[in-house]
Amino acid sequence: MSSSENMSKSLHPTTDPTKMGIGRSIAVLTSGGDAQGMNAAVRATVRVGLYTGAKVYFVHEGYQGLVDGGDHIRPATWESVSMMLQLGGTVIGSARCKDFRSREGRMKAARNLVKLGITNLCVIGGDGSLTGANEFRTEWSGLLGDLVRAGKITEDEAKKSSHLNIVGMVGSIDNDFCGTDMTIGTDSALHRIIEVVDAITTTAQSHQRTFILEVMGRHCGYLALVTALSCGADWVFIPEMPPDEGWEDHLCRRLADQRARGSRLNVIIVAEGAIARNGKPITSDQIKKLVTDRLGFDTRTTVLGHVQRGGTPSAFDRILGSRMGVEAVMALLEATPDTPACVVSLSGNQAVRLPLMECVQVTKDVTAAMAEGRFEDAIKLRGKSFENNWNTYKLLAHINPPDVKSNINVAIMNIGAPCAGMNAAVRAAVRMGIIQGHTMLAVHDGFDGLAQGQVEPINWTSVSGWTGKGGSMLGTKRTLPSKKMEEISQNIAKFNIHSLVIIGGFEAYVGGLELVQAREKYEEMCIPIVVIPATVSNNVPGSDFSIGADTALNTITSTCDRIKQSAAGTKRRVFLVETMGGYCGYLATMAGLAAGADAAYIFEEKFNIKDLEVNVEHLVEKMKTTVKRGLILRNENSNANYTTDFIFNLYSGGGQRHIRLPAGTPTPFDRNFGTKMGAKSVLWLTEKLKECYRHGRIFANTPDSACVLGMRKRALTFQPLADLKADTDFEHRIPRTQWWLKIRPIMKILAKYNIKLDTSEHADMEHVIKKRSPLGK
């Protein structure tokens, strides 16, 4: 073991997590505006708190409940958070609270907590709520001193509660808190917005209309920006980056251009806080008047309002809330008087802990930058994810292809089973290629189509409206290239293909490897190749996420919700759902976490008849409580002996069902992810082609000229196909190492299994504000 690993182990000795909270009390409250997914966070905080042996309390009605005390602060039980996961809003209530802003109000709140022995507070809310919590913590000892002097608490009580620990989770649909990629509620709000956009698009196309859609975001343009990317909008107005002077002419020109290209609709997205360079608001009515007066287009405005806050939380928000809840409890129980109050958040797919006031400071810095007209700084301060979205939008919205052509032909194909989000990736790749001056070629029906010469040019308008379409518009097949290499090489030469974008699942990855291997024999294969993972199974090596998996996950989760609801009126029902995914247990595991399943059987985690017996006993005990229903997920290839029918019969005695689910229209995540991956792949190919240009021709035969573009922890990275072979189980078509396996214990703990959570590997405190080195680097 390396010295750094030893050091990490000594800093975080592996304690028994079921005893960490003994003798401690935790209170959880939701404050500020509600956000879908808050209930998942509350549920996880309560259940993990109880799992550690702590007492857990609900604080009803936010800080108001903390001040009023009495019945507002109530003990939480395991069963009291059942059936919360799929509910929007916050079940424990939220309220604006003037009383807590005064010292007198905070003294009342402190007294209520001291009397119950609560010294750990978990706050789920926006930056105002979290700043308030930090202030409360900072003046805690002063409040206790005043309470002792006033005879409201005893010296002994003050000593027992001498220190208050605070951990925050950010619940805000605007995604306006710096330091986290996604706040709880943002993904669900995008789901609501995209449902409306899809509905509006169909009616707008019928009548050749221009639609202006106003979304929430008084100070932050995240919702507007991602919506614009997800629906291929013509223009977006956000507070962080007002349009340049003379934008009115530019906007009208772009709308007229789109109509001239044959488009039957225009979509403009406006954040409610959109401003011009002079700081004055830009309203949707103002834009409508401009478009109507100048162009005479039939224009309609839709203001979404509170619809965005409502409805069921998406699978992503449930998983995010659940993971953050677990991390929040661990952070509270590990905190010392010297630890700063922290927020737990998500960066890439990793849970991180960040000092609360650093995040608040950066969030304030964004506001200051915007007020001072430093808009480039505002975009950077919002973080990497926001900046990437903005850069992708800017590139794709710039419609004027260069006059000078590059003489490069880039071919695009889909391989494997169709999945939601593939078309968004194709559209972004085609448009980015055209912007670079390349000729883009569509290959129909995968490697079969390439072997048969089903190749044709694809232009800007061919792909309009593709972001929201499910399946594969190019057509896709599972055939691998090895049997048809001769014909493929001939067609690469015939159509003068200089580089290849392959979008698909495990077959796309294997197909890419076969093309690289064929370079020894066929010089035509010596071209830059990029593979973009797109499969519901999420089983492509080199990427933590695949396009399409999020859509499949939401389909399974909403079906499980309906199943659980149908069981609500009956007693003692167990439902069994079979998920897709081949040998990869990603969908079963994540859907299990998002739907609150009692078990998820997967291939990667071997199970035997003893494990099944434990699950049956666990459900028998559960049926004795007020929660008289069970939900079991089984990945299709999890075990050859314990089939879905076998498990079905094992649990019989209630009403069971089993289903396999395809996915439909892509979710906002898959549209946005596909768009970013498609655009990034072509920019990378353009650079690679410059490197590989020798004596008037393209020649690429180094390992790094054929890569998988994947999401790794926190960044989109290109990894040579050849380097990924060692991490691939080719027989079962899965990567050997899979990050999500570490999340499985959380699902079991939340389902009340008596298992150990490994606390040796967890998030350390990180910093948002980069410290400058003495050298100024």
XYZ file of N, CA, C and O in Angstrom, residues 403-528:
504
model
N -17.088 30.027 -45.899
C -17.081 29.993 -47.374
C -16.040 29.003 -47.875
O -16.203 28.373 -48.912
N -14.945 28.883 -47.097
C -13.858 27.992 -47.530
C -14.141 26.584 -47.021
O -14.309 26.363 -45.824
N -14.234 25.633 -47.929
C -14.474 24.233 -47.550
C -13.141 23.577 -47.163
O -12.086 23.944 -47.664
N -13.219 22.571 -46.270
C -11.989 21.918 -45.792
C -11.554 20.758 -46.694
O -10.476 20.206 -46.518
N -12.447 20.378 -47.633
C -12.207 19.188 -48.474
C -12.106 17.901 -47.660
O -11.491 16.932 -48.081
N -12.684 17.918 -46.470
C -12.674 16.728 -45.605
C -14.078 16.126 -45.611
O -15.076 16.840 -45.497
N -14.159 14.796 -45.734
C -15.447 14.092 -45.643
C -15.500 13.300 -44.344
O -14.646 12.444 -44.106
N -16.491 13.606 -43.512
C -16.657 12.891 -42.239
C -17.935 12.051 -42.332
O -19.008 12.584 -42.616
N -17.807 10.741 -42.096
C -18.984 9.860 -42.140
C -19.480 9.581 -40.725
O -18.689 9.462 -39.789
N -20.808 9.482 -40.594
C -21.436 9.228 -39.286
C -22.326 8.005 -39.405
O -23.078 7.870 -40.365
N -22.234 7.119 -38.393
C -23.081 5.915 -38.426
C -23.551 5.532 -37.028
O -22.939 5.897 -36.027
N -24.660 4.800 -36.961
C -25.172 4.242 -35.705
C -24.995 2.726 -35.733
O -25.274 2.092 -36.752
N -24.536 2.166 -34.608
C -24.307 0.714 -34.521
C -25.012 0.165 -33.286
O -25.019 0.820 -32.243
N -25.542 -1.047 -33.386
C -26.162 -1.704 -32.227
C -27.646 -1.403 -32.154
O -28.265 -1.032 -33.145
N -28.205 -1.564 -30.956
C -29.649 -1.320 -30.797
C -29.905 0.180 -30.769
O -29.080 0.942 -30.279
N -31.043 0.633 -31.333
C -31.336 2.076 -31.280
C -31.582 2.525 -29.844
O -32.057 1.729 -29.019
N -31.236 3.759 -29.527
C -31.551 4.275 -28.191
C -31.805 5.773 -28.254
O -31.396 6.447 -29.204
N -32.504 6.279 -27.246
C -32.877 7.693 -27.208
C -31.639 8.562 -27.007
O -30.819 8.287 -26.142
N -31.514 9.594 -27.828
C -30.366 10.502 -27.712
C -29.365 10.329 -28.841
O -28.519 11.187 -29.076
N -29.448 9.185 -29.558
C -28.558 8.945 -30.709
C -28.711 10.065 -31.740
O -27.729 10.576 -32.287
N -29.961 10.429 -32.008
C -30.224 11.426 -33.050
C -29.703 12.808 -32.669
O -29.274 13.576 -33.526
N -29.736 13.105 -31.357
C -29.195 14.396 -30.895
C -27.696 14.448 -31.164
O -27.160 15.487 -31.586
N -27.018 13.311 -30.946
C -25.567 13.247 -31.188
C -25.264 13.394 -32.678
O -24.337 14.103 -33.069
N -26.072 12.722 -33.524
C -25.870 12.814 -34.977
C -26.064 14.266 -35.427
O -25.242 14.830 -36.150
N -27.154 14.887 -34.956
C -27.448 16.271 -35.362
C -26.298 17.208 -35.003
O -25.847 18.010 -35.826
N -25.811 17.093 -33.748
C -24.738 18.001 -33.307
C -23.467 17.753 -34.114
O -22.778 18.704 -34.505
N -23.158 16.477 -34.394
C -21.949 16.144 -35.157
C -22.059 16.696 -36.590
O -21.111 17.287 -37.119
N -23.225 16.519 -37.213
C -23.427 17.005 -38.591
C -23.246 18.522 -38.652
O -22.494 19.052 -39.470
N -23.942 19.214 -37.725
C -23.886 20.685 -37.770
C -22.495 21.203 -37.420
O -22.008 22.157 -38.034
N -21.834 20.572 -36.433
C -20.486 21.005 -36.069
C -19.526 20.775 -37.243
O -18.661 21.603 -37.512
N -19.714 19.665 -37.954
C -18.875 19.374 -39.121
C -19.058 20.412 -40.209
O -18.089 20.908 -40.797
N -20.312 20.781 -40.483
C -20.610 21.786 -41.521
C -19.986 23.130 -41.140
O -19.419 23.837 -41.975
N -20.086 23.469 -39.824
C -19.487 24.719 -39.342
C -17.961 24.711 -39.558
O -17.355 25.732 -39.838
N -17.347 23.519 -39.433
C -15.900 23.403 -39.650
C -15.532 23.394 -41.138
O -14.362 23.307 -41.487
N -16.569 23.376 -42.003
C -16.304 23.386 -43.443
C -16.205 21.993 -44.056
O -15.874 21.837 -45.230
N -16.505 20.946 -43.258
C -16.418 19.573 -43.789
C -17.688 19.195 -44.559
O -18.750 19.785 -44.357
N -17.569 18.173 -45.399
C -18.751 17.559 -46.009
C -19.130 16.392 -45.110
O -18.295 15.546 -44.789
N -20.391 16.345 -44.689
C -20.832 15.288 -43.773
C -21.581 14.207 -44.556
O -22.428 14.511 -45.401
N -21.257 12.956 -44.245
C -21.868 11.817 -44.932
C -22.630 10.950 -43.928
O -22.096 10.615 -42.870
N -23.857 10.603 -44.283
C -24.647 9.716 -43.429
C -24.508 8.288 -43.934
O -24.683 8.031 -45.134
N -24.179 7.372 -43.020
C -24.136 5.946 -43.368
C -25.396 5.314 -42.767
O -25.624 5.409 -41.565
N -26.217 4.702 -43.611
C -27.460 4.082 -43.120
C -27.210 2.619 -42.750
O -26.402 1.938 -43.382
N -27.923 2.145 -41.717
C -27.897 0.720 -41.318
C -26.509 0.198 -40.948
O -26.130 -0.918 -41.319
N -25.757 1.003 -40.219
C -24.518 0.527 -39.610
C -23.462 0.011 -40.578
O -23.352 0.491 -41.717
N -22.679 -0.984 -40.113
C -21.592 -1.518 -40.942
C -22.128 -2.233 -42.193
O -21.471 -2.252 -43.229
N -23.338 -2.785 -42.087
C -23.988 -3.380 -43.265
C -24.130 -2.331 -44.362
O -23.800 -2.569 -45.524
N -24.637 -1.164 -43.957
C -24.862 -0.073 -44.902
C -23.555 0.431 -45.497
O -23.496 0.763 -46.688
N -22.487 0.460 -44.673
C -21.189 0.917 -45.169
C -20.646 -0.083 -46.194
O -20.094 0.300 -47.226
N -20.854 -1.382 -45.914
C -20.394 -2.424 -46.836
C -21.177 -2.387 -48.152
O -20.647 -2.693 -49.215
N -22.463 -1.974 -48.049
C -23.297 -1.965 -49.261
C -23.320 -0.597 -49.956
O -24.043 -0.396 -50.935
N -22.568 0.347 -49.420
C -22.498 1.668 -50.055
C -23.707 2.545 -49.812
O -24.011 3.426 -50.624
N -24.425 2.318 -48.673
C -25.578 3.180 -48.345
C -25.068 4.456 -47.669
O -25.267 4.675 -46.470
N -24.393 5.266 -48.452
C -23.750 6.470 -47.931
C -24.243 7.658 -48.749
O -24.263 7.592 -49.978
N -24.678 8.729 -48.062
C -25.131 9.914 -48.809
C -24.815 11.175 -48.012
O -24.737 11.132 -46.781
N -24.643 12.294 -48.709
C -24.383 13.546 -47.979
C -25.573 13.888 -47.076
O -26.725 13.588 -47.405
N -25.288 14.509 -45.936
C -26.352 14.935 -45.008
C -26.092 16.402 -44.688
O -24.953 16.793 -44.430
N -27.127 17.251 -44.797
C -26.885 18.682 -44.630
C -27.567 19.247 -43.383
O -28.174 18.518 -42.609
N -27.446 20.574 -43.235
C -27.930 21.278 -42.043
C -29.405 20.999 -41.767
O -29.794 20.636 -40.658
N -30.233 21.171 -42.805
C -31.681 21.016 -42.570
C -32.103 19.556 -42.455
O -33.125 19.265 -41.849
N -31.314 18.626 -43.014
C -31.679 17.193 -42.895
C -31.874 16.789 -41.434
O -32.646 15.909 -41.119
N -31.098 17.431 -40.530
C -31.114 16.986 -39.123
C -31.928 17.901 -38.218
O -31.921 17.734 -37.002
N -32.672 18.871 -38.804
C -33.427 19.762 -37.915
C -34.563 18.971 -37.264
O -35.187 18.119 -37.889
N -34.772 19.256 -35.988
C -35.821 18.554 -35.224
C -35.412 17.180 -34.725
O -36.228 16.450 -34.165
N -34.149 16.817 -34.903
C -33.731 15.469 -34.509
C -33.480 15.305 -33.004
O -33.510 14.185 -32.513
N -33.216 16.394 -32.290
C -32.830 16.235 -30.868
C -33.888 15.505 -30.054
O -33.562 14.729 -29.178
N -35.154 15.777 -30.351
C -36.217 15.191 -29.534
C -36.734 13.854 -30.026
O -37.675 13.291 -29.473
N -36.142 13.321 -31.112
C -36.661 12.056 -31.668
C -35.957 10.849 -31.046
O -34.739 10.823 -30.925
N -36.754 9.842 -30.686
C -36.187 8.609 -30.126
C -35.660 7.707 -31.234
O -35.815 8.001 -32.427
N -35.029 6.596 -30.848
C -34.533 5.619 -31.829
C -33.383 6.162 -32.656
O -32.655 7.055 -32.228
N -33.228 5.608 -33.869
C -32.124 6.020 -34.742
C -32.657 6.390 -36.116
O -33.165 5.536 -36.837
N -32.528 7.656 -36.488
C -33.008 8.118 -37.793
C -32.122 7.608 -38.934
O -32.570 7.487 -40.071
N -30.865 7.314 -38.635
C -29.969 6.810 -39.690
C -30.202 5.320 -39.949
O -29.764 4.785 -40.958
N -30.860 4.664 -39.010
C -30.999 3.208 -39.115
C -29.759 2.558 -38.519
O -28.646 3.063 -38.678
N -29.946 1.457 -37.801
C -28.812 0.844 -37.112
C -28.940 -0.673 -37.113
O -30.043 -1.207 -37.133
N -27.784 -1.355 -37.128
C -27.765 -2.827 -37.049
C -26.643 -3.262 -36.126
O -25.696 -2.520 -35.886
N -26.748 -4.509 -35.658
C -25.740 -5.014 -34.721
C -24.521 -5.632 -35.417
O -23.551 -5.994 -34.770
N -24.596 -5.804 -36.757
C -23.516 -6.485 -37.487
C -22.155 -5.855 -37.215
O -22.016 -4.633 -37.221
N -21.133 -6.696 -37.012
C -19.767 -6.204 -36.816
C -19.049 -6.154 -38.160
O -19.391 -6.893 -39.085
N -17.990 -5.339 -38.294
C -17.375 -5.142 -39.610
C -16.449 -6.279 -40.070
O -16.183 -6.386 -41.271
N -15.970 -7.122 -39.148
C -14.905 -8.089 -39.502
C -15.234 -8.942 -40.725
O -14.365 -9.194 -41.561
N -16.497 -9.360 -40.869
C -16.860 -10.248 -41.991
C -16.975 -9.483 -43.319
O -17.061 -10.079 -44.378
N -17.019 -8.139 -43.233
C -17.260 -7.363 -44.462
C -16.164 -6.325 -44.680
O -16.393 -5.287 -45.294
N -14.971 -6.610 -44.150
C -13.907 -5.608 -44.151
C -13.488 -5.200 -45.568
O -13.211 -4.038 -45.829
N -13.471 -6.171 -46.471
C -13.075 -5.904 -47.857
C -13.996 -4.839 -48.474
O -13.541 -3.820 -49.005
N -15.333 -5.093 -48.370
C -16.312 -4.164 -48.955
C -16.264 -2.800 -48.248
O -16.381 -1.751 -48.899
N -16.089 -2.846 -46.910
C -16.046 -1.588 -46.145
C -14.861 -0.739 -46.603
O -14.991 0.460 -46.854
N -13.694 -1.378 -46.752
C -12.501 -0.621 -47.148
C -12.691 -0.028 -48.555
O -12.297 1.109 -48.828
N -13.337 -0.788 -49.427
C -13.584 -0.289 -50.791
C -14.478 0.952 -50.772
O -14.236 1.917 -51.490
N -15.516 0.904 -49.897
C -16.438 2.046 -49.843
C -15.844 3.258 -49.134
O -16.191 4.395 -49.444
N -14.933 3.001 -48.192
C -14.233 4.133 -47.561
C -13.431 4.868 -48.645
O -13.397 6.096 -48.702
N -12.809 4.075 -49.539
C -12.043 4.673 -50.641
C -12.986 5.330 -51.665
O -12.778 6.466 -52.094
N -14.057 4.608 -52.017
C -14.988 5.096 -53.046
C -15.617 6.440 -52.658
O -15.709 7.358 -53.466
N -16.059 6.538 -51.388
C -16.724 7.770 -50.948
C -15.734 8.772 -50.356
O -16.133 9.799 -49.817
N -14.442 8.390 -50.414
C -13.387 9.295 -49.958
C -13.620 9.730 -48.510
O -13.599 10.932 -48.199
N -13.886 8.753 -47.644
C -14.163 9.046 -46.225
C -12.836 9.255 -45.492
O -11.968 8.390 -45.505
N -12.697 10.452 -44.860
C -11.436 10.788 -44.185
C -11.473 10.531 -42.686
O -10.430 10.509 -42.033
N -12.670 10.421 -42.113
C -12.772 10.101 -40.679
C -14.185 9.594 -40.395
O -15.110 9.812 -41.187
N -14.311 8.945 -39.232
C -15.544 8.202 -38.953
C -16.029 8.465 -37.530
O -15.248 8.374 -36.571
N -17.322 8.800 -37.390
C -17.953 8.923 -36.074
C -18.897 7.729 -35.930
O -19.831 7.568 -36.724
N -18.633 6.886 -34.923
C -19.466 5.696 -34.698
C -20.236 5.898 -33.395
O -19.644 6.021 -32.328
N -21.558 5.967 -33.505
C -22.390 6.198 -32.316
C -23.165 4.923 -32.017
O -23.941 4.466 -32.854
N -22.935 4.323 -30.841
C -23.658 3.091 -30.532
C -23.183 2.429 -29.252
O -22.429 3.018 -28.465
N -23.599 1.181 -29.067
C -23.316 0.458 -27.835
C -22.051 -0.392 -27.910
O -21.085 -0.022 -28.584
N -22.083 -1.533 -27.253
C -20.892 -2.384 -27.163
C -20.399 -2.801 -28.554
O -19.206 -2.893 -28.798
N -21.346 -3.006 -29.486
C -20.940 -3.372 -30.866
C -20.154 -2.238 -31.529
O -19.277 -2.486 -32.353
N -20.491 -0.999 -31.198
C -19.772 0.143 -31.771
C -18.323 0.117 -31.298
O -17.385 0.363 -32.068
N -18.148 -0.211 -30.001
C -16.808 -0.296 -29.405
C -16.004 -1.435 -30.034
O -14.869 -1.259 -30.484
N -16.619 -2.629 -30.119
C -15.931 -3.788 -30.718
C -15.672 -3.536 -32.204
O -14.589 -3.845 -32.725
N -16.662 -2.941 -32.886
C -16.505 -2.616 -34.307
C -15.333 -1.667 -34.523
O -14.525 -1.844 -35.455
N -15.212 -0.667 -33.646
C -14.089 0.270 -33.711
C -12.758 -0.452 -33.551
O -11.800 -0.193 -34.298
N -12.713 -1.385 -32.595
C -11.486 -2.176 -32.372
C -11.132 -2.997 -33.615
O -9.957 -3.095 -33.992
N -12.152 -3.582 -34.243
C -11.914 -4.399 -35.449
C -11.369 -3.540 -36.596
O -10.488 -3.972 -37.337
N -11.876 -2.310 -36.725
C -11.369 -1.406 -37.765
C -9.896 -1.067 -37.510
O -9.093 -1.012 -38.436
N -9.569 -0.843 -36.233
C -8.175 -0.519 -35.881
C -7.257 -1.702 -36.215
O -6.174 -1.531 -36.772
N -7.740 -2.907 -35.876
C -6.959 -4.123 -36.158
C -6.742 -4.289 -37.674
O -5.683 -4.705 -38.130
N -7.769 -3.912 -38.451
C -7.707 -4.082 -39.908
C -6.757 -3.078 -40.572
O -6.453 -3.206 -41.764
N -6.260 -2.102 -39.793
C -5.324 -1.123 -40.360
C -4.056 -1.800 -40.907
O -3.432 -1.297 -41.829
N -3.693 -2.936 -40.272
C -2.489 -3.662 -40.721
C -2.653 -4.128 -42.171
O -1.707 -4.150 -42.946
N -3.879 -4.514 -42.509
C -4.126 -5.081 -43.838
C -4.676 -4.046 -44.829
O -4.358 -4.073 -46.004
N -5.536 -3.146 -44.319
C -6.206 -2.185 -45.206
C -5.784 -0.755 -44.853
O -6.104 -0.256 -43.773
N -5.099 -0.129 -45.779
C -4.651 1.244 -45.544
C -5.841 2.204 -45.408
O -5.755 3.224 -44.738
N -6.971 1.838 -46.038
C -8.168 2.702 -45.992
C -8.654 2.924 -44.549
O -9.337 3.899 -44.269
N -8.320 1.962 -43.662
C -8.775 2.077 -42.267
C -7.904 3.052 -41.467
O -8.196 3.322 -40.301
N -6.832 3.540 -42.063
C -5.936 4.462 -41.359
C -6.500 5.883 -41.395
O -5.938 6.795 -42.004
N -7.664 6.019 -40.769
C -8.316 7.333 -40.668
C -8.695 7.527 -39.197
O -8.887 6.543 -38.467
N -8.801 8.778 -38.721
C -9.226 8.987 -37.330
C -10.654 8.470 -37.112
O -11.526 8.669 -37.962
